[in-house]
Short mmCIF file of C-alpha atoms in Angstrom, two decimals:
data_model
loop_
_atom_site.label_atom_id
_atom_site.label_comp_id
_atom_site.label_asym_id
_atom_site.label_seq_id
_atom_site.Cartn_x
_atom_site.Cartn_y
_atom_site.Cartn_z
CA UNK A 134 -8.41 11.62 62.09
CA UNK A 135 -9.03 9.26 64.73
CA UNK A 136 -9.47 5.45 63.78
CA UNK A 137 -11.04 2.97 66.45
CA UNK A 138 -8.75 0.11 66.82
CA UNK A 139 -12.29 -1.80 66.39
CA UNK A 140 -12.48 -1.67 62.55
CA UNK A 141 -9.24 -3.07 62.57
CA UNK A 142 -9.44 -5.85 64.53
CA UNK A 143 -13.15 -6.72 65.37
CA UNK A 144 -14.07 -9.10 68.11
CA UNK A 145 -12.70 -12.13 66.71
CA UNK A 146 -9.09 -10.93 66.67
CA UNK A 147 -9.14 -9.34 69.96
CA UNK A 148 -10.58 -12.41 71.35
CA UNK A 149 -7.35 -13.93 69.72
CA UNK A 150 -5.26 -11.68 71.71
CA UNK A 151 -6.63 -12.32 74.80
CA UNK A 152 -5.72 -14.44 78.00
CA UNK A 153 -4.48 -17.43 75.54
CA UNK A 154 -2.14 -15.27 73.24
CA UNK A 155 1.54 -15.40 73.75
CA UNK A 156 3.29 -12.42 72.40
CA UNK A 157 6.35 -14.28 71.45
CA UNK A 158 4.06 -16.01 68.79
CA UNK A 159 4.38 -12.98 66.75
CA UNK A 160 7.73 -12.93 64.91
CA UNK A 161 10.50 -10.10 65.91
CA UNK A 162 9.82 -10.06 70.06
CA UNK A 163 13.18 -8.21 70.85
CA UNK A 164 12.22 -7.86 74.52
CA UNK A 165 9.63 -7.96 77.03
CA UNK A 166 9.19 -6.93 80.59
CA UNK A 167 6.70 -7.82 83.19
CA UNK A 168 7.34 -5.31 85.86
CA UNK A 169 3.85 -6.85 87.97
CA UNK A 170 5.85 -10.52 88.44
CA UNK A 171 7.85 -10.64 91.62
CA UNK A 172 9.73 -13.36 89.96
CA UNK A 173 11.19 -10.76 87.29
CA UNK A 174 11.77 -8.25 89.97
CA UNK A 175 15.27 -8.16 92.29
CA UNK A 176 17.03 -5.55 94.37
CA UNK A 177 20.29 -5.93 92.95
CA UNK A 178 21.43 -5.51 89.31
CA UNK A 179 23.08 -8.96 89.12
CA UNK A 180 19.61 -10.62 89.68
CA UNK A 181 20.43 -12.51 93.01
CA UNK A 182 18.22 -10.69 95.86
CA UNK A 183 14.08 -10.71 94.82
CA UNK A 184 12.19 -7.73 95.50
CA UNK A 185 8.99 -7.81 97.10
CA UNK A 186 6.36 -4.88 98.16
CA UNK A 187 7.55 -1.59 99.09
CA UNK A 188 11.28 -2.85 98.04
CA UNK A 189 13.72 -1.10 95.41
CA UNK A 190 13.99 -2.57 92.24
CA UNK A 191 17.66 -2.91 90.80
CA UNK A 192 16.72 -5.23 87.80
CA UNK A 193 13.92 -6.54 85.87
CA UNK A 194 14.57 -9.72 83.96
CA UNK A 195 13.96 -10.06 80.32
CA UNK A 196 11.23 -12.61 79.35
CA UNK A 197 11.81 -12.63 75.65
CA UNK A 198 15.17 -14.81 76.17
CA UNK A 199 17.16 -12.19 74.20
CA UNK A 200 19.03 -10.93 77.45
CA UNK A 201 18.21 -7.35 77.43
CA UNK A 202 17.43 -7.06 81.12
CA UNK A 203 16.53 -3.76 82.56
CA UNK A 204 19.23 -2.42 85.66
CA UNK A 205 19.30 0.58 87.90
CA UNK A 206 22.64 0.75 89.29
CA UNK A 207 22.28 3.55 91.77
CA UNK A 208 20.53 2.67 94.74
CA UNK A 209 18.75 5.92 95.49
CA UNK A 210 17.48 6.18 91.58
CA UNK A 211 15.82 2.21 92.21
CA UNK A 212 11.98 2.63 91.87
CA UNK A 213 10.26 0.48 94.16
CA UNK A 214 7.19 -1.86 94.35
CA UNK A 215 3.66 -0.86 94.96
CA UNK A 216 0.65 -3.16 95.45
CA UNK A 217 -2.85 -1.45 94.75
CA UNK A 218 -6.15 -3.39 94.49
CA UNK A 219 -4.15 -6.58 94.18
CA UNK A 220 -2.01 -5.08 91.34
CA UNK A 221 1.85 -4.99 91.63
CA UNK A 222 3.77 -2.45 89.30
CA UNK A 223 6.96 -0.67 89.83
CA UNK A 224 6.58 2.66 90.99
CA UNK A 225 9.09 5.91 90.25
CA UNK A 226 8.29 9.22 92.36
CA UNK A 227 10.28 11.45 90.05
CA UNK A 228 13.65 10.78 90.55
CA UNK A 229 13.82 6.74 89.55
CA UNK A 230 13.98 4.99 86.70
CA UNK A 231 15.31 2.05 84.98
CA UNK A 232 18.08 1.33 82.36
CA UNK A 233 17.44 -0.34 78.80
CA UNK A 234 20.83 -1.52 77.71
CA UNK A 235 22.75 -0.73 74.80
CA UNK A 236 22.50 -4.36 73.46
CA UNK A 237 18.47 -3.78 72.61
CA UNK A 238 18.97 -1.53 69.44
CA UNK A 239 15.93 -1.02 66.77
CA UNK A 240 15.74 0.15 63.65
CA UNK A 241 13.71 3.30 63.85
CA UNK A 242 11.95 2.38 60.59
CA UNK A 243 11.44 -0.97 61.14
CA UNK A 244 10.10 -1.61 65.40
CA UNK A 245 7.08 -1.30 67.97
CA UNK A 246 7.24 -0.67 70.95
CA UNK A 247 4.58 -1.26 73.96
CA UNK A 248 4.06 0.58 77.41
CA UNK A 249 1.58 -0.53 80.18
CA UNK A 250 1.50 2.50 82.46
CA UNK A 251 -0.56 4.78 84.91
CA UNK A 252 0.29 8.34 85.57
CA UNK A 253 -1.42 11.29 86.71
CA UNK A 254 1.00 13.78 87.17
CA UNK A 255 0.71 16.80 85.54
CA UNK A 256 4.50 17.32 84.70
CA UNK A 257 5.59 15.82 81.30
CA UNK A 258 6.94 11.96 81.47
CA UNK A 259 8.59 10.07 79.60
CA UNK A 260 7.65 6.49 79.23
CA UNK A 261 10.30 5.18 76.87
CA UNK A 262 13.35 6.89 75.26
CA UNK A 263 16.13 5.37 73.53
CA UNK A 264 18.63 8.17 72.90
CA UNK A 265 21.34 6.76 71.16
CA UNK A 266 22.26 8.20 68.05
CA UNK A 267 19.73 11.23 66.51
CA UNK A 268 16.86 11.61 66.23
CA UNK A 269 15.07 11.32 69.52
CA UNK A 270 13.40 7.81 69.88
CA UNK A 271 11.05 8.63 72.99
CA UNK A 272 7.21 7.93 73.51
CA UNK A 273 5.89 10.58 76.45
CA UNK A 274 3.05 12.07 77.59
CA UNK A 275 2.82 15.88 77.78
CA UNK A 276 2.76 18.34 80.75
CA UNK A 277 -1.14 18.91 81.46
CA UNK A 278 -3.73 16.52 83.01
CA UNK A 279 -5.57 16.94 80.03
CA UNK A 280 -2.30 16.18 77.77
CA UNK A 281 -1.79 13.88 74.89
CA UNK A 282 0.23 10.73 73.96
CA UNK A 283 3.54 11.97 72.18
CA UNK A 284 6.16 10.56 69.97
CA UNK A 285 9.87 12.41 69.58
CA UNK A 286 11.24 11.19 66.58
CA UNK A 287 13.34 13.63 65.06
CA UNK A 288 10.32 16.21 66.28
CA UNK A 289 7.72 16.50 68.44
CA UNK A 290 4.75 14.10 67.17
CA UNK A 291 1.45 15.06 69.28
CA UNK A 292 -0.88 12.15 68.23
CA UNK A 293 -3.98 14.14 69.38
CA UNK A 294 -4.99 10.86 72.02
CA UNK A 295 -5.69 12.32 74.93
CA UNK A 296 -3.93 10.31 78.15
CA UNK A 297 -5.72 8.56 80.47
CA UNK A 298 -4.99 8.57 84.46
CA UNK A 299 -5.93 4.58 84.53
CA UNK A 300 -3.84 1.89 83.65
CA UNK A 301 -3.81 2.56 80.14
CA UNK A 302 -1.40 0.41 76.96
CA UNK A 303 0.23 3.01 74.50
CA UNK A 304 1.89 1.34 71.44
CA UNK A 305 4.09 3.31 68.94
CA UNK A 306 5.17 1.71 65.73
CA UNK A 307 7.83 3.37 63.19
CA UNK A 308 7.51 1.94 59.60
CA UNK A 309 9.14 3.36 56.67
CA UNK A 310 6.18 5.47 55.26
CA UNK A 311 4.41 6.53 58.72
CA UNK A 312 4.67 6.52 62.55
CA UNK A 313 1.54 5.50 64.41
CA UNK A 314 0.63 5.62 68.00
CA UNK A 315 -2.11 4.00 69.85
CA UNK A 316 -3.92 4.09 73.10
CA UNK A 317 -7.61 2.59 74.15
CA UNK A 318 -10.16 3.00 71.68
CA UNK A 319 -7.67 5.25 69.37
CA UNK A 320 -5.19 5.29 67.12
CA UNK A 321 -3.17 7.79 65.22
CA UNK A 322 -1.51 7.29 61.98
CA UNK A 323 0.29 9.60 59.37
CA UNK A 324 1.94 11.56 61.87
CA UNK A 325 5.43 11.57 60.09
CA UNK A 326 7.50 9.56 57.95
CA UNK A 327 10.22 7.68 60.33
CA UNK A 328 13.31 8.96 60.33
CA UNK A 329 16.47 6.55 58.96
CA UNK A 330 18.93 5.41 61.88
CA UNK A 331 19.03 3.26 64.90
CA UNK A 332 18.54 3.70 68.63
CA UNK A 333 20.22 1.40 71.19
CA UNK A 334 19.75 1.53 74.95
CA UNK A 335 17.93 4.15 76.93
CA UNK A 336 15.43 4.05 79.71
CA UNK A 337 12.09 3.20 80.97
CA UNK A 338 10.61 6.24 83.07
CA UNK A 339 13.08 8.50 82.06
CA UNK A 340 14.39 10.82 79.32
CA UNK A 341 18.47 10.98 79.74
CA UNK A 342 18.00 13.05 82.84
CA UNK A 343 14.31 14.49 82.37
CA UNK A 344 10.94 13.68 82.48
CA UNK A 345 11.04 10.89 85.02
CA UNK A 346 8.18 9.18 85.54
CA UNK A 347 5.81 10.12 88.52
CA UNK A 348 3.80 6.91 88.32
CA UNK A 349 3.62 3.18 87.88
CA UNK A 350 4.69 1.03 85.21
CA UNK A 351 3.15 -2.47 84.58
CA UNK A 352 5.06 -3.77 81.20
CA UNK A 353 7.00 -3.19 78.48
CA UNK A 354 7.30 -5.00 74.92
CA UNK A 355 9.80 -4.17 72.06
CA UNK A 356 9.34 -5.75 68.61
CA UNK A 357 12.27 -5.67 66.15
CA UNK A 358 10.20 -4.94 63.18
CA UNK A 359 6.92 -2.97 62.36
CA UNK A 360 4.02 -4.94 63.86
CA UNK A 361 0.88 -4.56 61.13
CA UNK A 362 -2.31 -3.14 62.60
CA UNK A 363 -3.95 -6.10 63.27
CA UNK A 364 -0.98 -7.62 65.16
CA UNK A 365 -0.88 -4.21 67.31
CA UNK A 366 -4.28 -4.87 68.57
CA UNK A 367 -3.87 -8.28 69.25
CA UNK A 368 -0.98 -7.55 71.59
CA UNK A 369 -2.81 -4.68 73.11
CA UNK A 370 -5.83 -7.08 73.56
CA UNK A 371 -3.51 -9.46 75.14
CA UNK A 372 -2.26 -6.32 77.61
CA UNK A 373 -5.83 -5.55 78.65
CA UNK A 374 -6.75 -8.80 79.95
CA UNK A 375 -3.43 -9.41 81.55
CA UNK A 376 -2.93 -6.00 83.05
CA UNK A 377 -6.55 -4.64 83.38
CA UNK A 378 -5.47 -1.57 81.02
CA UNK A 379 -8.28 0.10 79.32
CA UNK A 380 -9.33 -1.58 76.19
CA UNK A 381 -10.42 -0.86 72.64
CA UNK A 382 -13.92 -2.07 73.31
CA UNK A 383 -14.49 -0.25 76.46
CA UNK A 384 -17.39 2.40 75.45
CA UNK A 385 -16.89 5.01 78.17
CA UNK A 386 -14.77 8.16 79.08
CA UNK A 387 -15.15 9.45 82.11
CA UNK A 388 -14.11 12.84 83.59
CA UNK A 389 -14.39 13.16 87.21
CA UNK A 390 -14.66 16.98 88.24
CA UNK A 391 -14.86 18.32 91.89
CA UNK A 392 -12.89 19.80 94.52
CA UNK A 393 -10.31 18.23 97.31
CA UNK A 394 -13.05 15.29 97.81
CA UNK A 395 -12.33 14.52 93.94
CA UNK A 396 -8.62 14.97 93.92
CA UNK A 397 -8.01 12.55 97.14
CA UNK A 398 -7.01 14.78 99.72
CA UNK A 399 -6.48 12.68 102.49
CA UNK A 400 -5.93 9.41 100.38
CA UNK A 401 -2.52 7.61 101.27
CA UNK A 402 -1.23 8.42 98.84
CA UNK A 403 -3.89 10.05 96.61
CA UNK A 404 -3.24 8.87 93.26
CA UNK A 405 -4.22 5.60 94.55
CA UNK A 406 -6.45 5.63 96.92
CA UNK A 407 -8.50 8.41 95.64
CA UNK A 408 -12.55 7.95 94.80
CA UNK A 409 -11.78 7.88 90.95
CA UNK A 410 -8.49 5.52 91.30
CA UNK A 411 -10.98 3.25 93.72
CA UNK A 412 -13.85 3.41 91.40
CA UNK A 413 -11.83 2.45 88.32
CA UNK A 414 -10.14 -0.62 90.18
CA UNK A 415 -13.63 -2.11 91.29
CA UNK A 416 -14.43 -2.14 87.38
CA UNK A 417 -14.36 -5.65 85.81
CA UNK A 418 -12.84 -3.88 82.50
CA UNK A 419 -11.32 -0.43 83.15
CA UNK A 420 -12.79 2.38 81.60
CA UNK A 421 -10.92 5.51 80.14
CA UNK A 422 -11.00 8.23 82.89
CA UNK A 423 -9.19 11.38 83.96
CA UNK A 424 -9.48 13.06 87.60
CA UNK A 425 -9.48 16.90 87.22
CA UNK A 426 -10.18 17.35 91.34
CA UNK A 427 -9.06 20.38 92.17
CA UNK A 428 -8.30 21.59 96.15
CA UNK A 429 -10.50 24.59 96.88
CA UNK A 430 -12.36 24.98 93.84
CA UNK A 431 -16.23 25.97 93.74
CA UNK A 432 -18.88 25.32 91.74
CA UNK A 433 -19.08 29.19 91.05
CA UNK A 434 -15.76 28.86 89.55
CA UNK A 435 -16.34 25.87 87.49
CA UNK A 436 -19.50 27.19 86.33
CA UNK A 437 -17.84 30.33 84.92
CA UNK A 438 -15.23 27.95 83.46
CA UNK A 439 -16.45 25.00 81.42
CA UNK A 440 -14.52 25.17 78.72
CA UNK A 441 -11.84 23.05 79.76
CA UNK A 442 -14.41 19.93 80.39
CA UNK A 443 -15.84 20.71 77.13
CA UNK A 444 -12.67 20.17 75.63
CA UNK A 445 -11.67 16.80 77.61
CA UNK A 446 -15.06 15.56 76.33
CA UNK A 447 -14.19 16.67 72.49
CA UNK A 448 -10.96 14.89 72.73
CA UNK A 449 -12.48 11.58 73.51
CA UNK A 450 -14.92 11.58 70.62
CA UNK A 451 -14.25 7.87 69.92
CA UNK A 452 -15.97 6.94 73.21
CA UNK A 453 -19.62 6.44 72.80
CA UNK A 454 -20.40 7.24 76.56
CA UNK A 455 -18.55 10.69 77.22
CA UNK A 456 -19.22 11.09 81.02
CA UNK A 457 -18.43 14.17 83.30
CA UNK A 458 -19.29 13.62 86.87
CA UNK A 459 -19.83 16.35 88.99
CA UNK A 460 -19.02 16.12 93.10
CA UNK A 461 -18.48 19.96 94.44
CA UNK A 462 -20.47 22.74 96.50
CA UNK A 463 -18.68 21.98 99.67
CA UNK A 464 -16.80 25.03 99.65
CA UNK A 465 -19.11 27.48 98.41
CA UNK A 466 -21.06 26.62 101.13
CA UNK A 467 -18.53 27.08 103.89
CA UNK A 468 -17.86 30.77 102.00
CA UNK A 469 -21.33 31.14 103.05
CA UNK A 470 -22.85 31.16 99.47
CA UNK A 471 -26.71 30.50 99.90
CA UNK A 472 -28.39 27.59 99.20
CA UNK A 473 -29.79 29.45 95.86
CA UNK A 474 -26.45 30.42 94.80
CA UNK A 475 -24.97 27.20 94.88
CA UNK A 476 -28.22 25.54 93.25
CA UNK A 477 -27.87 27.95 90.66
CA UNK A 478 -24.39 27.70 89.45
CA UNK A 479 -24.92 23.64 89.55
CA UNK A 480 -27.83 24.49 86.93
CA UNK A 481 -25.31 26.42 85.17
CA UNK A 482 -22.81 24.27 84.76
CA UNK A 483 -24.78 21.63 83.53
CA UNK A 484 -26.42 23.94 80.69
CA UNK A 485 -23.45 25.13 79.74
CA UNK A 486 -21.93 21.51 79.45
CA UNK A 487 -24.51 20.22 77.84
CA UNK A 488 -24.41 23.24 75.07
CA UNK A 489 -20.66 22.75 74.61
CA UNK A 490 -20.65 18.84 73.84
CA UNK A 491 -23.49 17.45 72.71
CA UNK A 492 -24.39 13.86 73.70
CA UNK A 493 -22.57 14.17 77.45
CA UNK A 494 -23.92 12.26 80.05
CA UNK A 495 -23.92 14.26 83.27
CA UNK A 496 -23.65 12.33 86.78
CA UNK A 497 -24.16 14.24 89.78
CA UNK A 498 -23.06 13.41 93.64
CA UNK A 499 -24.75 15.00 96.43
CA UNK A 500 -22.40 17.17 99.17
CA UNK A 501 -21.00 14.57 101.69
CA UNK A 502 -21.68 15.72 105.45
CA UNK A 503 -18.64 18.01 107.18
CA UNK A 504 -17.55 19.49 110.29
CA UNK A 505 -17.15 22.70 108.92
CA UNK A 506 -20.92 22.64 107.57
CA UNK A 507 -23.05 23.15 110.75
CA UNK A 508 -25.87 25.27 111.39
CA UNK A 509 -27.06 27.37 108.51
CA UNK A 510 -24.60 26.01 106.36
CA UNK A 511 -25.89 22.96 106.94
CA UNK A 512 -29.24 23.32 106.49
CA UNK A 513 -28.17 24.91 102.74
CA UNK A 514 -26.45 21.55 102.24
CA UNK A 515 -29.42 19.49 102.57
CA UNK A 516 -31.26 21.78 100.49
CA UNK A 517 -28.71 21.85 97.68
CA UNK A 518 -28.45 17.85 98.01
CA UNK A 519 -32.28 17.60 97.32
CA UNK A 520 -31.75 19.87 94.25
CA UNK A 521 -29.09 17.43 93.13
CA UNK A 522 -31.22 14.02 93.96
CA UNK A 523 -34.97 15.91 92.52
CA UNK A 524 -34.16 18.80 90.46
CA UNK A 525 -31.03 19.27 88.40
CA UNK A 526 -30.64 18.06 85.08
CA UNK A 527 -28.59 15.49 85.87
CA UNK A 528 -29.12 11.94 83.75
CA UNK A 529 -28.29 10.02 87.18
CA UNK A 530 -27.00 11.16 90.19
CA UNK A 531 -24.89 8.82 93.02
CA UNK A 532 -26.52 10.01 96.63
CA UNK A 533 -23.29 9.53 98.51
CA UNK A 534 -24.68 11.54 101.51
CA UNK A 535 -27.59 9.08 102.42
CA UNK A 536 -24.99 6.58 102.97
CA UNK A 537 -25.50 6.24 106.85
CA UNK A 538 -21.22 5.54 106.75
CA UNK A 539 -21.13 9.21 106.13
CA UNK A 540 -23.41 10.12 108.84
CA UNK A 541 -20.70 11.62 110.93
CA UNK A 542 -17.93 13.65 110.04
CA UNK A 543 -16.44 12.95 113.74
CA UNK A 544 -15.81 9.06 112.71
CA UNK A 545 -12.10 9.19 112.12
CA UNK A 546 -12.21 5.85 110.17
CA UNK A 547 -14.20 7.68 107.58
CA UNK A 548 -12.94 11.35 107.88
CA UNK A 549 -9.89 11.84 108.64
CA UNK A 550 -9.87 15.26 109.30
CA UNK A 551 -13.69 15.64 109.34
CA UNK A 552 -13.91 17.09 106.04
CA UNK A 553 -12.03 14.54 103.70
CA UNK A 554 -12.44 11.25 103.64
CA UNK A 555 -9.85 8.64 104.31
CA UNK A 556 -8.52 5.34 102.05
CA UNK A 557 -11.89 3.75 103.35
CA UNK A 558 -13.98 6.51 103.16
CA UNK A 559 -12.75 7.03 99.67
CA UNK A 560 -13.35 3.24 99.13
CA UNK A 561 -17.01 3.94 100.09
CA UNK A 562 -17.49 6.62 97.74
CA UNK A 563 -16.06 4.45 94.73
CA UNK A 564 -18.31 1.29 96.03
CA UNK A 565 -21.46 3.88 95.42
CA UNK A 566 -20.25 5.33 92.43
CA UNK A 567 -19.58 2.05 90.78
CA UNK A 568 -22.67 0.70 91.59
CA UNK A 569 -24.53 3.81 89.92
CA UNK A 570 -22.32 3.46 86.80
CA UNK A 571 -22.79 -0.10 86.58
CA UNK A 572 -26.44 -0.29 87.29
CA UNK A 573 -26.48 1.56 83.91
CA UNK A 574 -24.02 -0.52 81.83
CA UNK A 575 -21.52 2.40 81.40
CA UNK A 576 -18.60 0.14 83.37
CA UNK A 577 -18.49 -3.16 83.91
CA UNK A 578 -19.51 -4.98 87.12
#
């Protein structure tokens, strides 16, 4: 079963693990990497050429003082620095990673790993792999958008903890009697007894040529001993405070459902500038969230296929506020489905999700104007929006369409192609939705 970190640590321990905490104060710190600080990032392996946003990274300094610096000798395999919403990270696009030196050796029955990451990619992603010897010693996120935090330690150990598309701090500890994984509010222990032996060297964001990261890395730490649960909670609280990762006290899980406008088509790049990504960046403390927007999707299809939505909500039962947010209907109207049909499908989706997951909070959004919706289609959009605002059984709705900044689909600064918002347009969506969620206490203002 899942455990809440709060019962391990409580507010007092989390406070001690906040901004004033130093991870070196816990014995056994073997390596520490801050991939958000340019003082630690260099273009070359020797550490002589500083790296800035947009430049490749050939070395990340080990701040533990043990000299286990991350490097990448091949220029084509060097990740780059990105700065998004004021937060810097090292980004791999699927063919880049960093090498962990062989000098970093860990006892598989007495060690702890932490990785702060942001990954939305639907492919399997290796966060940290130390392959020397057998069995493998690897933290991964599995290949589906609804995937889980996994650990390879002589075999695949799936934690049952759902991944996040936001900034997340994951931890894995190997003890003589068990392996335990942590992420957000959740921990899962008793997965297996740790295998004997040690692993040395390896990769951050790669698994021996497979599963290279498509996403952001913010920090990584290794301890040469098995930290206790309370110690792990303190480190996770510190990582949460420093990097804005979803923390064990955050009460909300938000599932963003919809079509290409939820997916972020038109954002450059969409993983950083979609409305859900910009929504999370606005939060003082990040909730756990997932973006399931799919280009071309319709409410007709979604109403007939709610099992995945219900399963995602069930996987995140540790969160008191489990919220499914819906922004869809444009494609249905463009395919000349009537307002009555679209309204009926919205109501059917709401009823099915409520029936499938008790206590779910449902948030709606009105449909934005579009260069494709004119004449009778535009009249249908206005009618459906009135239903979303006043009739549909949403717990609350964000009235995106009423904002005057979205009035003209021909405004290229807001609508890049007359249909999909630009980065600036998605920022408005994020602003309006964040205000609606924050007003109800579901996210931190």
